Short mmCIF file of C-alpha atoms in Angstrom, two decimals:
data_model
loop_
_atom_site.label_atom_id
_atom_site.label_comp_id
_atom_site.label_asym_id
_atom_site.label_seq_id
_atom_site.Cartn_x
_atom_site.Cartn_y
_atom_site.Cartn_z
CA UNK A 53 128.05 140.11 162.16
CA UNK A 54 131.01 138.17 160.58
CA UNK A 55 132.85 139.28 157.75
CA UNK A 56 131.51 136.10 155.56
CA UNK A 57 127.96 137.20 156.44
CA UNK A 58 128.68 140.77 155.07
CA UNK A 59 130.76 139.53 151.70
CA UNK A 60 127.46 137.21 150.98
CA UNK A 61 125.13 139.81 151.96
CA UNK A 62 126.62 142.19 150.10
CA UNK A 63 126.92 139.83 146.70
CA UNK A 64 123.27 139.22 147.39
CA UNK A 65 122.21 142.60 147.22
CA UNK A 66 124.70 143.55 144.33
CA UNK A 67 123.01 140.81 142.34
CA UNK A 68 119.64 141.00 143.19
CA UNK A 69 120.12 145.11 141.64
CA UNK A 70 121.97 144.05 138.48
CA UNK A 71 119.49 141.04 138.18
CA UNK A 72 116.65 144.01 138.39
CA UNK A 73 118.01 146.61 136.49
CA UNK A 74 118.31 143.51 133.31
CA UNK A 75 115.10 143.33 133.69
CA UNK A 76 114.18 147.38 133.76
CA UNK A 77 116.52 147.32 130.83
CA UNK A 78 114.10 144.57 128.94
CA UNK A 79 111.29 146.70 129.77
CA UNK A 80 112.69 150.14 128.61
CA UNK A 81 113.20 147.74 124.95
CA UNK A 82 109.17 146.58 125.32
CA UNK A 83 108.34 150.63 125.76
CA UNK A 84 110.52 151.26 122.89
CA UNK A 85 110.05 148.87 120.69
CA UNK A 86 106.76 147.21 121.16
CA UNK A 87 104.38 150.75 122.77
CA UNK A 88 101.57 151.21 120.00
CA UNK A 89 103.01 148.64 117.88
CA UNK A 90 101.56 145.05 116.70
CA UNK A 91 102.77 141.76 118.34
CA UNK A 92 105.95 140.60 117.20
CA UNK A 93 105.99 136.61 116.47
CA UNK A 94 108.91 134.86 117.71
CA UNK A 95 107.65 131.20 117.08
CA UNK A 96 104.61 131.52 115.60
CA UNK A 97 101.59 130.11 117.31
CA UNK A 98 104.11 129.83 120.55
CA UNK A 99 105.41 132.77 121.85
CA UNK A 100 104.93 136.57 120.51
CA UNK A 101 106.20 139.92 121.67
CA UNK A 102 103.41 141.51 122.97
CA UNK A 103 103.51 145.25 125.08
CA UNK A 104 100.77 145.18 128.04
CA UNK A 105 100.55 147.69 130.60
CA UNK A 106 99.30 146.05 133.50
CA UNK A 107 97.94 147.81 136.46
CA UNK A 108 97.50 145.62 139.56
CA UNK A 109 99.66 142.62 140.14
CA UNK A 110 99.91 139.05 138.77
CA UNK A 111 97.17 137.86 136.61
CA UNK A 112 96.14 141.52 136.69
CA UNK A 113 94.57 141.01 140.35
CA UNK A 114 94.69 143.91 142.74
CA UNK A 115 93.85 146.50 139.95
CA UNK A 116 95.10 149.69 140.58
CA UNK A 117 95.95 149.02 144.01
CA UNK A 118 99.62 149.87 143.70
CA UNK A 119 101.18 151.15 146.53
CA UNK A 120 99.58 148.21 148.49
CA UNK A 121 101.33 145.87 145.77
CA UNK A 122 105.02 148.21 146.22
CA UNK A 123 104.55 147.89 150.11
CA UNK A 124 103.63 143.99 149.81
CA UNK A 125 106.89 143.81 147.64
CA UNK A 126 109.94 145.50 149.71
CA UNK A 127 107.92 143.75 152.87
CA UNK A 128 109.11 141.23 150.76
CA UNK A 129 112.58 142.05 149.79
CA UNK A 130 113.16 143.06 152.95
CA UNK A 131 112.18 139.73 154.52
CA UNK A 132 113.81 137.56 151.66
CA UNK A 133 116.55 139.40 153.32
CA UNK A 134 116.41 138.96 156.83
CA UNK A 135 115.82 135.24 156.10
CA UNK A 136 118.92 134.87 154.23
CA UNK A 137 120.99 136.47 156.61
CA UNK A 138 119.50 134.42 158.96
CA UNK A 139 120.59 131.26 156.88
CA UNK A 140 123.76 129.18 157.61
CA UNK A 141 126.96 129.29 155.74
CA UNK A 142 127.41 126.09 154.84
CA UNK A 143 127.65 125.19 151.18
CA UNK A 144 124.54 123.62 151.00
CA UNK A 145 122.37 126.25 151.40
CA UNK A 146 123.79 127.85 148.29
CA UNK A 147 121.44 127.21 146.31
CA UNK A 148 118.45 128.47 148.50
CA UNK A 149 120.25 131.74 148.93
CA UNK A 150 120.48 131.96 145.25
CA UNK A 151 116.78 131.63 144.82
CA UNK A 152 116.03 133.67 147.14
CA UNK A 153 118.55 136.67 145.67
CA UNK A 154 116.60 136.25 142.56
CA UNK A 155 112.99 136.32 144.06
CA UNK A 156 113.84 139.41 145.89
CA UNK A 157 115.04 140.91 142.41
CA UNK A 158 111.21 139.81 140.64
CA UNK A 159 110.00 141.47 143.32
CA UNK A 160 112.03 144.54 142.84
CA UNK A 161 111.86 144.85 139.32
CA UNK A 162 107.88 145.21 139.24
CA UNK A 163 107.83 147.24 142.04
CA UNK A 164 110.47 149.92 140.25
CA UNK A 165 107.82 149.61 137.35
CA UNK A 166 104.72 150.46 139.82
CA UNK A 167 106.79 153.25 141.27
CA UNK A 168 108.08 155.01 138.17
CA UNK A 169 105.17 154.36 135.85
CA UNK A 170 102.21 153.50 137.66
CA UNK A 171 101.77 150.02 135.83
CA UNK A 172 104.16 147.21 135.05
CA UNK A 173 105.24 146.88 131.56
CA UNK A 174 105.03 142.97 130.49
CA UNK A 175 105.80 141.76 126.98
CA UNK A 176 106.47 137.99 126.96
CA UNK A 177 102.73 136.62 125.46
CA UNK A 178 102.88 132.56 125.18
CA UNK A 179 100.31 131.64 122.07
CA UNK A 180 99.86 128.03 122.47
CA UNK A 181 97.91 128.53 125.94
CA UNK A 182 95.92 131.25 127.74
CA UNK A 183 98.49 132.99 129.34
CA UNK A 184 98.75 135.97 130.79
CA UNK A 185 101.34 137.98 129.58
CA UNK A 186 104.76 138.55 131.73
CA UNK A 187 108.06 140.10 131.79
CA UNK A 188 111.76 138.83 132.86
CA UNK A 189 111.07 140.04 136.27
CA UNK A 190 107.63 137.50 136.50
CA UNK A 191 110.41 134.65 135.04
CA UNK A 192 112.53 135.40 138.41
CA UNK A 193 109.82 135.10 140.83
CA UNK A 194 107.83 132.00 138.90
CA UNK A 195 111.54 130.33 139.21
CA UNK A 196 112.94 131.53 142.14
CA UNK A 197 109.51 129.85 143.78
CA UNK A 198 109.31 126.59 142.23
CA UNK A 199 113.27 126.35 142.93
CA UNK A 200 112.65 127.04 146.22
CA UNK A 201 109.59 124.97 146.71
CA UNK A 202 111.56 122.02 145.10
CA UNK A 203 115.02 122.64 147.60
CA UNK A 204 112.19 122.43 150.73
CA UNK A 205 110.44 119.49 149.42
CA UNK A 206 113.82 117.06 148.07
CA UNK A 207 116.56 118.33 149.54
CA UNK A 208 116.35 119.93 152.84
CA UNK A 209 115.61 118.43 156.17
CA UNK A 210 113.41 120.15 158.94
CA UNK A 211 116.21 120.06 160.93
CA UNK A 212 118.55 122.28 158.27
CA UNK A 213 116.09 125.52 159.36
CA UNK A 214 116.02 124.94 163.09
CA UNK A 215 116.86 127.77 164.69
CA UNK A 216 118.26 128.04 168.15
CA UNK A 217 117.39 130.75 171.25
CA UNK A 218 119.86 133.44 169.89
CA UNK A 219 118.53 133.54 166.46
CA UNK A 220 121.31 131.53 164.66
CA UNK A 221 121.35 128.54 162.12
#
């Protein structure tokens, strides 16, 4: 492994824990400030404040079924991972890598929640459409995907993830 692999790796990783603990920090305000409380309107009729406790994953699928959602989640992280090591250097993958940092930290965040609390605590509740309600770490892994789903679609080539017999870009 080269020394550039290690220094992005390592910013990867770095990142992808300060991205989740801003997010464990937005929760510990929901528990705080919103537990037992009313909603609190932030544009009314458009987006409120809102402390859920939700059990199972997104759109509350896979009730209760936790530590098959954790284990689904650091499979995850763990492959987010592999595939960015596995990624070239060059500059134009940058962006990719960044997603992918930032997915891995979604994924991380809720699974923190699902391993300290049993639930994940969401809070963001959009008014103007049924919605379910989410937290920062849902925003990272709804963007991180359509970011990602957008580089594969307009800006990479097939021939940017061919990989050759020894496992390198």
């Amino acid at each position: 492994m080269n020394i550039k692999k290690i220094k992005s790796m390592l910013i990867a990783v770095v990142t992808m824990c300060l991205l989740a603990a801003a997010d464990q920090f937005t929760k510990y305000l929901a528990v705080k400030n919103l537990q037992h409380k009313m909603s609190v309107k932030l544009i009314p009729g458009f987006l409120s404040l809102t402390y859920v406790e939700n059990p199972g994953s997104a759109w509350g699928m896979m009730q209760n079924m936790q530590w098959l959602v954790i284990i689904i989640s650091f499979v995850l992280v763990i492959g987010v991972f592999i595939y960015y090591y596995r990624l070239s250097d060059e500059k134009k993958f940058i962006p990719l890598k960044i997603a992918l940092t930032v997915l891995a930290a979604g994924a991380l965040g809720n699974a923190i929640d699902r391993i300290t609390k049993g639930i994940v605590v969401d809070f963001f509740e959009f008014k103007f459409i049924n919605f379910p309600v989410f937290n920062v770490a849902d925003i990272y892994v709804v963007l991180s995907v359509i970011i990602i789903f957008i580089l594969i679609l307009f800006v990479y080539k097939e021939e940017d993830f061919a990989i050759n017999r020894k496992g390198e870009v």
